[in-house]
Amino acid sequence: MIVSLDHRSPIPVFEQLRAQIERLIASGQLRAGTKLPPIRHLATDLGLARGTVNKVYDALARDGLVETAGRHGTIVLDAARSTSAPADLAAAADTLALVAKQLGLDATAAHRALDEATRRL
């Protein structure tokens, strides 16, 4: 699972990680039945507290994206029954607009940043 966190971002790392895993599930890059990395491994890899990763996994479980089976790990559920791509995209757009506003940037700069991110990814 490939995720990257920006510790300088105004978006909390919890939300960055939660959103990235949610998008990986919604896009099919993490398929139903896939086991997510153990909490302690992901926390170590990302330099986060275990509690932060645990909180992310709990939030994903509440949203119906994963199922936590204790020692047996956390497993991705069928994304088709639990996600809404238009709502996710709208939420991401809201986040981009908020961050741009917090940085004092106008809509043109936000659009340019989105275009550049799309090209990079």
mmCIF file of N, CA and C in Angstrom:
data_model
loop_
_atom_site.group_PDB
_atom_site.id
_atom_site.type_symbol
_atom_site.label_atom_id
_atom_site.label_comp_id
_atom_site.label_asym_id
_atom_site.label_seq_id
_atom_site.Cartn_x
_atom_site.Cartn_y
_atom_site.Cartn_z
ATOM 1 N N MET A 1 0.858 -1.168 0.000
ATOM 2 C CA MET A 1 0.000 0.000 0.000
ATOM 3 C C MET A 1 0.902 1.228 0.000
ATOM 4 N N ILE A 2 0.691 2.100 -0.966
ATOM 5 C CA ILE A 2 1.523 3.286 -1.085
ATOM 6 C C ILE A 2 0.732 4.513 -0.644
ATOM 7 N N VAL A 3 1.191 5.132 0.421
ATOM 8 C CA VAL A 3 0.617 6.379 0.905
ATOM 9 C C VAL A 3 1.777 7.315 1.234
ATOM 10 N N SER A 4 1.501 8.590 1.171
ATOM 11 C CA SER A 4 2.529 9.555 1.562
ATOM 12 C C SER A 4 1.876 10.660 2.365
ATOM 13 N N LEU A 5 2.530 11.037 3.423
ATOM 14 C CA LEU A 5 2.004 12.071 4.313
ATOM 15 C C LEU A 5 2.874 13.311 4.220
ATOM 16 N N ASP A 6 2.223 14.453 4.285
ATOM 17 C CA ASP A 6 2.926 15.725 4.287
ATOM 18 C C ASP A 6 2.752 16.347 5.666
ATOM 19 N N HIS A 7 3.770 16.240 6.487
ATOM 20 C CA HIS A 7 3.691 16.730 7.865
ATOM 21 C C HIS A 7 3.629 18.256 7.934
ATOM 22 N N ARG A 8 3.888 18.936 6.816
ATOM 23 C CA ARG A 8 3.800 20.401 6.786
ATOM 24 C C ARG A 8 2.416 20.871 6.350
ATOM 25 N N SER A 9 1.577 19.940 5.903
ATOM 26 C CA SER A 9 0.249 20.283 5.408
ATOM 27 C C SER A 9 -0.657 20.740 6.552
ATOM 28 N N PRO A 10 -1.578 21.653 6.266
ATOM 29 C CA PRO A 10 -2.555 22.036 7.297
ATOM 30 C C PRO A 10 -3.583 20.929 7.551
ATOM 31 N N ILE A 11 -3.608 19.915 6.689
ATOM 32 C CA ILE A 11 -4.524 18.788 6.876
ATOM 33 C C ILE A 11 -3.860 17.813 7.842
ATOM 34 N N PRO A 12 -4.541 17.456 8.927
ATOM 35 C CA PRO A 12 -3.945 16.548 9.911
ATOM 36 C C PRO A 12 -3.531 15.218 9.263
ATOM 37 N N VAL A 13 -2.437 14.623 9.759
ATOM 38 C CA VAL A 13 -1.950 13.368 9.178
ATOM 39 C C VAL A 13 -3.004 12.270 9.287
ATOM 40 N N PHE A 14 -3.807 12.282 10.348
ATOM 41 C CA PHE A 14 -4.905 11.317 10.469
ATOM 42 C C PHE A 14 -5.808 11.397 9.246
ATOM 43 N N GLU A 15 -6.221 12.602 8.895
ATOM 44 C CA GLU A 15 -7.136 12.783 7.769
ATOM 45 C C GLU A 15 -6.449 12.468 6.440
ATOM 46 N N GLN A 16 -5.175 12.817 6.313
ATOM 47 C CA GLN A 16 -4.446 12.484 5.087
ATOM 48 C C GLN A 16 -4.425 10.973 4.875
ATOM 49 N N LEU A 17 -4.092 10.230 5.934
ATOM 50 C CA LEU A 17 -4.000 8.780 5.824
ATOM 51 C C LEU A 17 -5.370 8.165 5.574
ATOM 52 N N ARG A 18 -6.374 8.608 6.305
ATOM 53 C CA ARG A 18 -7.722 8.066 6.134
ATOM 54 C C ARG A 18 -8.213 8.285 4.708
ATOM 55 N N ALA A 19 -8.038 9.493 4.206
ATOM 56 C CA ALA A 19 -8.508 9.814 2.857
ATOM 57 C C ALA A 19 -7.762 9.017 1.785
ATOM 58 N N GLN A 20 -6.459 8.853 1.974
ATOM 59 C CA GLN A 20 -5.685 8.110 0.977
ATOM 60 C C GLN A 20 -6.088 6.636 0.936
ATOM 61 N N ILE A 21 -6.276 6.023 2.101
ATOM 62 C CA ILE A 21 -6.698 4.618 2.111
ATOM 63 C C ILE A 21 -8.103 4.498 1.524
ATOM 64 N N GLU A 22 -8.967 5.435 1.867
ATOM 65 C CA GLU A 22 -10.334 5.415 1.316
ATOM 66 C C GLU A 22 -10.299 5.506 -0.209
ATOM 67 N N ARG A 23 -9.455 6.370 -0.744
ATOM 68 C CA ARG A 23 -9.353 6.501 -2.208
ATOM 69 C C ARG A 23 -8.765 5.250 -2.849
ATOM 70 N N LEU A 24 -7.796 4.629 -2.177
ATOM 71 C CA LEU A 24 -7.227 3.381 -2.708
ATOM 72 C C LEU A 24 -8.289 2.285 -2.783
ATOM 73 N N ILE A 25 -9.171 2.255 -1.800
ATOM 74 C CA ILE A 25 -10.259 1.271 -1.803
ATOM 75 C C ILE A 25 -11.271 1.621 -2.886
ATOM 76 N N ALA A 26 -11.681 2.884 -2.937
ATOM 77 C CA ALA A 26 -12.699 3.308 -3.910
ATOM 78 C C ALA A 26 -12.231 3.110 -5.345
ATOM 79 N N SER A 27 -10.936 3.289 -5.588
ATOM 80 C CA SER A 27 -10.402 3.165 -6.942
ATOM 81 C C SER A 27 -10.132 1.714 -7.334
ATOM 82 N N GLY A 28 -10.222 0.803 -6.374
ATOM 83 C CA GLY A 28 -9.957 -0.600 -6.661
ATOM 84 C C GLY A 28 -8.497 -0.984 -6.527
ATOM 85 N N GLN A 29 -7.644 -0.043 -6.154
ATOM 86 C CA GLN A 29 -6.233 -0.372 -5.960
ATOM 87 C C GLN A 29 -6.041 -1.258 -4.730
ATOM 88 N N LEU A 30 -6.939 -1.122 -3.760
ATOM 89 C CA LEU A 30 -7.017 -2.058 -2.641
ATOM 90 C C LEU A 30 -8.332 -2.799 -2.822
ATOM 91 N N ARG A 31 -8.243 -4.042 -3.220
ATOM 92 C CA ARG A 31 -9.427 -4.841 -3.546
ATOM 93 C C ARG A 31 -10.041 -5.480 -2.293
ATOM 94 N N ALA A 32 -11.317 -5.822 -2.408
ATOM 95 C CA ALA A 32 -12.002 -6.524 -1.328
ATOM 96 C C ALA A 32 -11.210 -7.775 -0.961
ATOM 97 N N GLY A 33 -11.040 -7.997 0.332
ATOM 98 C CA GLY A 33 -10.303 -9.153 0.820
ATOM 99 C C GLY A 33 -8.841 -8.876 1.113
ATOM 100 N N THR A 34 -8.330 -7.738 0.646
ATOM 101 C CA THR A 34 -6.933 -7.379 0.895
ATOM 102 C C THR A 34 -6.751 -7.042 2.370
ATOM 103 N N LYS A 35 -5.677 -7.574 2.964
ATOM 104 C CA LYS A 35 -5.357 -7.237 4.350
ATOM 105 C C LYS A 35 -4.537 -5.946 4.372
ATOM 106 N N LEU A 36 -4.942 -5.030 5.208
ATOM 107 C CA LEU A 36 -4.152 -3.814 5.413
ATOM 108 C C LEU A 36 -2.952 -4.169 6.292
ATOM 109 N N PRO A 37 -1.898 -3.366 6.204
ATOM 110 C CA PRO A 37 -0.727 -3.636 7.055
ATOM 111 C C PRO A 37 -1.119 -3.575 8.529
ATOM 112 N N PRO A 38 -0.462 -4.371 9.368
ATOM 113 C CA PRO A 38 -0.724 -4.274 10.806
ATOM 114 C C PRO A 38 -0.487 -2.839 11.286
ATOM 115 N N ILE A 39 -1.244 -2.449 12.270
ATOM 116 C CA ILE A 39 -1.171 -1.079 12.791
ATOM 117 C C ILE A 39 0.254 -0.696 13.155
ATOM 118 N N ARG A 40 0.924 -1.554 13.897
ATOM 119 C CA ARG A 40 2.281 -1.175 14.348
ATOM 120 C C ARG A 40 3.252 -1.036 13.181
ATOM 121 N N HIS A 41 3.094 -1.871 12.140
ATOM 122 C CA HIS A 41 3.991 -1.766 10.982
ATOM 123 C C HIS A 41 3.751 -0.473 10.217
ATOM 124 N N LEU A 42 2.482 -0.168 9.961
ATOM 125 C CA LEU A 42 2.178 1.056 9.219
ATOM 126 C C LEU A 42 2.596 2.285 10.019
ATOM 127 N N ALA A 43 2.357 2.259 11.317
ATOM 128 C CA ALA A 43 2.754 3.389 12.166
ATOM 129 C C ALA A 43 4.263 3.600 12.104
ATOM 130 N N THR A 44 5.013 2.512 12.190
ATOM 131 C CA THR A 44 6.473 2.599 12.128
ATOM 132 C C THR A 44 6.926 3.113 10.764
ATOM 133 N N ASP A 45 6.360 2.543 9.695
ATOM 134 C CA ASP A 45 6.742 2.949 8.338
ATOM 135 C C ASP A 45 6.488 4.434 8.084
ATOM 136 N N LEU A 46 5.392 4.956 8.642
ATOM 137 C CA LEU A 46 5.013 6.348 8.387
ATOM 138 C C LEU A 46 5.487 7.304 9.471
ATOM 139 N N GLY A 47 6.094 6.777 10.521
ATOM 140 C CA GLY A 47 6.562 7.628 11.613
ATOM 141 C C GLY A 47 5.419 8.221 12.421
ATOM 142 N N LEU A 48 4.363 7.430 12.601
ATOM 143 C CA LEU A 48 3.189 7.884 13.347
ATOM 144 C C LEU A 48 3.037 7.084 14.629
ATOM 145 N N ALA A 49 2.241 7.605 15.532
ATOM 146 C CA ALA A 49 1.886 6.851 16.734
ATOM 147 C C ALA A 49 0.911 5.747 16.339
ATOM 148 N N ARG A 50 0.996 4.605 17.025
ATOM 149 C CA ARG A 50 0.074 3.502 16.743
ATOM 150 C C ARG A 50 -1.370 3.934 16.921
ATOM 151 N N GLY A 51 -1.613 4.794 17.901
ATOM 152 C CA GLY A 51 -2.969 5.266 18.157
ATOM 153 C C GLY A 51 -3.559 6.014 16.969
ATOM 154 N N THR A 52 -2.720 6.725 16.240
ATOM 155 C CA THR A 52 -3.194 7.461 15.061
ATOM 156 C C THR A 52 -3.652 6.490 13.986
ATOM 157 N N VAL A 53 -2.841 5.473 13.718
ATOM 158 C CA VAL A 53 -3.209 4.479 12.700
ATOM 159 C C VAL A 53 -4.433 3.696 13.154
ATOM 160 N N ASN A 54 -4.490 3.350 14.438
ATOM 161 C CA ASN A 54 -5.652 2.649 14.973
ATOM 162 C C ASN A 54 -6.917 3.479 14.778
ATOM 163 N N LYS A 55 -6.826 4.773 15.027
ATOM 164 C CA LYS A 55 -7.960 5.675 14.859
ATOM 165 C C LYS A 55 -8.399 5.716 13.386
ATOM 166 N N VAL A 56 -7.442 5.698 12.462
ATOM 167 C CA VAL A 56 -7.759 5.680 11.030
ATOM 168 C C VAL A 56 -8.490 4.391 10.683
ATOM 169 N N TYR A 57 -7.968 3.254 11.126
ATOM 170 C CA TYR A 57 -8.608 1.962 10.832
ATOM 171 C C TYR A 57 -10.007 1.914 11.431
ATOM 172 N N ASP A 58 -10.183 2.443 12.639
ATOM 173 C CA ASP A 58 -11.511 2.480 13.260
ATOM 174 C C ASP A 58 -12.480 3.332 12.439
ATOM 175 N N ALA A 59 -12.009 4.482 11.949
ATOM 176 C CA ALA A 59 -12.863 5.356 11.138
ATOM 177 C C ALA A 59 -13.261 4.664 9.832
ATOM 178 N N LEU A 60 -12.309 3.966 9.213
ATOM 179 C CA LEU A 60 -12.610 3.237 7.979
ATOM 180 C C LEU A 60 -13.611 2.116 8.243
ATOM 181 N N ALA A 61 -13.502 1.479 9.400
ATOM 182 C CA ALA A 61 -14.450 0.416 9.761
ATOM 183 C C ALA A 61 -15.845 0.998 9.975
ATOM 184 N N ARG A 62 -15.932 2.145 10.658
ATOM 185 C CA ARG A 62 -17.228 2.796 10.865
ATOM 186 C C ARG A 62 -17.873 3.180 9.539
ATOM 187 N N ASP A 63 -17.043 3.532 8.558
ATOM 188 C CA ASP A 63 -17.553 3.913 7.243
ATOM 189 C C ASP A 63 -17.870 2.702 6.369
ATOM 190 N N GLY A 64 -17.621 1.501 6.885
ATOM 191 C CA GLY A 64 -17.939 0.287 6.150
ATOM 192 C C GLY A 64 -16.946 -0.072 5.062
ATOM 193 N N LEU A 65 -15.738 0.489 5.145
ATOM 194 C CA LEU A 65 -14.730 0.215 4.120
ATOM 195 C C LEU A 65 -13.845 -0.970 4.462
ATOM 196 N N VAL A 66 -13.647 -1.206 5.754
ATOM 197 C CA VAL A 66 -12.807 -2.315 6.207
ATOM 198 C C VAL A 66 -13.501 -3.013 7.362
ATOM 199 N N GLU A 67 -13.017 -4.201 7.635
ATOM 200 C CA GLU A 67 -13.495 -4.950 8.792
ATOM 201 C C GLU A 67 -12.281 -5.311 9.625
ATOM 202 N N THR A 68 -12.341 -4.991 10.899
ATOM 203 C CA THR A 68 -11.230 -5.297 11.791
ATOM 204 C C THR A 68 -11.531 -6.608 12.494
ATOM 205 N N ALA A 69 -10.593 -7.532 12.383
ATOM 206 C CA ALA A 69 -10.770 -8.867 12.958
ATOM 207 C C ALA A 69 -9.717 -9.137 14.021
ATOM 208 N N GLY A 70 -9.462 -8.156 14.871
ATOM 209 C CA GLY A 70 -8.513 -8.325 15.974
ATOM 210 C C GLY A 70 -7.142 -8.767 15.501
ATOM 211 N N ARG A 71 -6.674 -9.876 16.028
ATOM 212 C CA ARG A 71 -5.341 -10.383 15.682
ATOM 213 C C ARG A 71 -5.242 -10.856 14.238
ATOM 214 N N HIS A 72 -6.387 -11.050 13.613
ATOM 215 C CA HIS A 72 -6.392 -11.524 12.227
ATOM 216 C C HIS A 72 -6.258 -10.381 11.227
ATOM 217 N N GLY A 73 -6.168 -9.176 11.724
ATOM 218 C CA GLY A 73 -5.904 -8.034 10.862
ATOM 219 C C GLY A 73 -7.144 -7.263 10.441
ATOM 220 N N THR A 74 -6.902 -6.339 9.559
ATOM 221 C CA THR A 74 -7.954 -5.474 9.023
ATOM 222 C C THR A 74 -8.071 -5.761 7.539
ATOM 223 N N ILE A 75 -9.283 -6.070 7.099
ATOM 224 C CA ILE A 75 -9.510 -6.530 5.736
ATOM 225 C C ILE A 75 -10.420 -5.552 5.002
ATOM 226 N N VAL A 76 -10.070 -5.258 3.755
ATOM 227 C CA VAL A 76 -10.856 -4.364 2.912
ATOM 228 C C VAL A 76 -12.171 -5.051 2.539
ATOM 229 N N LEU A 77 -13.260 -4.296 2.639
ATOM 230 C CA LEU A 77 -14.570 -4.789 2.225
ATOM 231 C C LEU A 77 -14.855 -4.348 0.798
ATOM 232 N N ASP A 78 -15.950 -4.783 0.249
ATOM 233 C CA ASP A 78 -16.349 -4.434 -1.114
ATOM 234 C C ASP A 78 -16.645 -2.941 -1.190
ATOM 235 N N ALA A 79 -15.839 -2.201 -1.944
ATOM 236 C CA ALA A 79 -15.980 -0.738 -2.038
ATOM 237 C C ALA A 79 -17.285 -0.339 -2.697
ATOM 238 N N ALA A 80 -17.820 -1.163 -3.575
ATOM 239 C CA ALA A 80 -19.045 -0.810 -4.300
ATOM 240 C C ALA A 80 -20.215 -0.602 -3.357
ATOM 241 N N ARG A 81 -20.207 -1.303 -2.238
ATOM 242 C CA ARG A 81 -21.349 -1.172 -1.331
ATOM 243 C C ARG A 81 -21.170 -0.074 -0.298
ATOM 244 N N SER A 82 -20.004 0.574 -0.265
ATOM 245 C CA SER A 82 -19.765 1.490 0.840
ATOM 246 C C SER A 82 -19.243 2.868 0.476
ATOM 247 N N THR A 83 -18.881 3.111 -0.771
ATOM 248 C CA THR A 83 -18.312 4.421 -1.075
ATOM 249 C C THR A 83 -19.136 5.157 -2.108
ATOM 250 N N SER A 84 -18.943 6.454 -2.118
ATOM 251 C CA SER A 84 -19.635 7.311 -3.067
ATOM 252 C C SER A 84 -18.603 8.230 -3.701
ATOM 253 N N ALA A 85 -18.167 7.893 -4.915
ATOM 254 C CA ALA A 85 -17.112 8.657 -5.577
ATOM 255 C C ALA A 85 -17.461 10.133 -5.733
ATOM 256 N N PRO A 86 -18.681 10.483 -6.172
ATOM 257 C CA PRO A 86 -18.985 11.920 -6.292
ATOM 258 C C PRO A 86 -18.868 12.658 -4.961
ATOM 259 N N ALA A 87 -19.326 12.050 -3.889
ATOM 260 C CA ALA A 87 -19.224 12.702 -2.579
ATOM 261 C C ALA A 87 -17.772 12.814 -2.151
ATOM 262 N N ASP A 88 -16.978 11.778 -2.418
ATOM 263 C CA ASP A 88 -15.557 11.820 -2.075
ATOM 264 C C ASP A 88 -14.846 12.925 -2.842
ATOM 265 N N LEU A 89 -15.164 13.048 -4.126
ATOM 266 C CA LEU A 89 -14.537 14.077 -4.947
ATOM 267 C C LEU A 89 -14.952 15.470 -4.468
ATOM 268 N N ALA A 90 -16.207 15.623 -4.107
ATOM 269 C CA ALA A 90 -16.682 16.912 -3.592
ATOM 270 C C ALA A 90 -15.965 17.270 -2.291
ATOM 271 N N ALA A 91 -15.771 16.280 -1.423
ATOM 272 C CA ALA A 91 -15.058 16.525 -0.162
ATOM 273 C C ALA A 91 -13.605 16.907 -0.433
ATOM 274 N N ALA A 92 -12.980 16.242 -1.401
ATOM 275 C CA ALA A 92 -11.594 16.571 -1.752
ATOM 276 C C ALA A 92 -11.511 17.986 -2.322
ATOM 277 N N ALA A 93 -12.493 18.353 -3.138
ATOM 278 C CA ALA A 93 -12.526 19.705 -3.702
ATOM 279 C C ALA A 93 -12.687 20.741 -2.586
ATOM 280 N N ASP A 94 -13.538 20.439 -1.615
ATOM 281 C CA ASP A 94 -13.704 21.338 -0.471
ATOM 282 C C ASP A 94 -12.390 21.518 0.278
ATOM 283 N N THR A 95 -11.673 20.410 0.455
ATOM 284 C CA THR A 95 -10.386 20.468 1.160
ATOM 285 C C THR A 95 -9.389 21.313 0.379
ATOM 286 N N LEU A 96 -9.326 21.095 -0.936
ATOM 287 C CA LEU A 96 -8.411 21.888 -1.763
ATOM 288 C C LEU A 96 -8.761 23.372 -1.674
ATOM 289 N N ALA A 97 -10.037 23.690 -1.767
ATOM 290 C CA ALA A 97 -10.463 25.088 -1.696
ATOM 291 C C ALA A 97 -10.119 25.701 -0.339
ATOM 292 N N LEU A 98 -10.321 24.942 0.726
ATOM 293 C CA LEU A 98 -10.022 25.441 2.066
ATOM 294 C C LEU A 98 -8.529 25.698 2.244
ATOM 295 N N VAL A 99 -7.714 24.740 1.814
ATOM 296 C CA VAL A 99 -6.267 24.903 1.946
ATOM 297 C C VAL A 99 -5.789 26.085 1.112
ATOM 298 N N ALA A 100 -6.296 26.211 -0.105
ATOM 299 C CA ALA A 100 -5.916 27.350 -0.955
ATOM 300 C C ALA A 100 -6.277 28.669 -0.271
ATOM 301 N N LYS A 101 -7.476 28.726 0.304
ATOM 302 C CA LYS A 101 -7.909 29.948 0.986
ATOM 303 C C LYS A 101 -7.024 30.241 2.200
ATOM 304 N N GLN A 102 -6.683 29.183 2.967
ATOM 305 C CA GLN A 102 -5.830 29.362 4.147
ATOM 306 C C GLN A 102 -4.447 29.863 3.758
ATOM 307 N N LEU A 103 -3.994 29.465 2.570
ATOM 308 C CA LEU A 103 -2.687 29.903 2.088
ATOM 309 C C LEU A 103 -2.745 31.251 1.374
ATOM 310 N N GLY A 104 -3.948 31.805 1.266
ATOM 311 C CA GLY A 104 -4.106 33.102 0.617
ATOM 312 C C GLY A 104 -4.038 33.037 -0.901
ATOM 313 N N LEU A 105 -4.346 31.879 -1.474
ATOM 314 C CA LEU A 105 -4.282 31.703 -2.922
ATOM 315 C C LEU A 105 -5.666 31.835 -3.542
ATOM 316 N N ASP A 106 -5.692 32.223 -4.812
ATOM 317 C CA ASP A 106 -6.974 32.347 -5.500
ATOM 318 C C ASP A 106 -7.320 31.041 -6.223
ATOM 319 N N ALA A 107 -8.488 31.017 -6.856
ATOM 320 C CA ALA A 107 -8.964 29.813 -7.540
ATOM 321 C C ALA A 107 -8.037 29.394 -8.673
ATOM 322 N N THR A 108 -7.434 30.348 -9.353
ATOM 323 C CA THR A 108 -6.525 30.020 -10.455
ATOM 324 C C THR A 108 -5.328 29.221 -9.940
ATOM 325 N N ALA A 109 -4.781 29.633 -8.810
ATOM 326 C CA ALA A 109 -3.644 28.917 -8.224
ATOM 327 C C ALA A 109 -4.068 27.519 -7.777
ATOM 328 N N ALA A 110 -5.275 27.388 -7.227
ATOM 329 C CA ALA A 110 -5.773 26.077 -6.811
ATOM 330 C C ALA A 110 -5.944 25.160 -8.018
ATOM 331 N N HIS A 111 -6.495 25.701 -9.101
ATOM 332 C CA HIS A 111 -6.662 24.910 -10.329
ATOM 333 C C HIS A 111 -5.303 24.476 -10.880
ATOM 334 N N ARG A 112 -4.350 25.378 -10.853
ATOM 335 C CA ARG A 112 -3.014 25.071 -11.348
ATOM 336 C C ARG A 112 -2.384 23.955 -10.504
ATOM 337 N N ALA A 113 -2.532 24.043 -9.189
ATOM 338 C CA ALA A 113 -1.988 23.014 -8.296
ATOM 339 C C ALA A 113 -2.656 21.662 -8.558
ATOM 340 N N LEU A 114 -3.958 21.676 -8.789
ATOM 341 C CA LEU A 114 -4.672 20.436 -9.090
ATOM 342 C C LEU A 114 -4.193 19.844 -10.419
ATOM 343 N N ASP A 115 -4.030 20.681 -11.414
ATOM 344 C CA ASP A 115 -3.531 20.216 -12.728
ATOM 345 C C ASP A 115 -2.143 19.594 -12.581
ATOM 346 N N GLU A 116 -1.268 20.250 -11.816
ATOM 347 C CA GLU A 116 0.089 19.736 -11.615
ATOM 348 C C GLU A 116 0.063 18.412 -10.854
ATOM 349 N N ALA A 117 -0.793 18.311 -9.843
ATOM 350 C CA ALA A 117 -0.898 17.054 -9.077
ATOM 351 C C ALA A 117 -1.415 15.925 -9.961
ATOM 352 N N THR A 118 -2.360 16.232 -10.812
ATOM 353 C CA THR A 118 -2.906 15.224 -11.726
ATOM 354 C C THR A 118 -1.835 14.715 -12.668
ATOM 355 N N ARG A 119 -1.014 15.603 -13.168
ATOM 356 C CA ARG A 119 0.081 15.193 -14.056
ATOM 357 C C ARG A 119 1.107 14.340 -13.313
ATOM 358 N N ARG A 120 1.437 14.709 -12.076
ATOM 359 C CA ARG A 120 2.414 13.950 -11.294
ATOM 360 C C ARG A 120 1.924 12.538 -10.989
ATOM 361 N N LEU A 121 0.649 12.405 -10.714
ATOM 362 C CA LEU A 121 0.113 11.107 -10.309
ATOM 363 C C LEU A 121 -0.297 10.314 -11.521
#
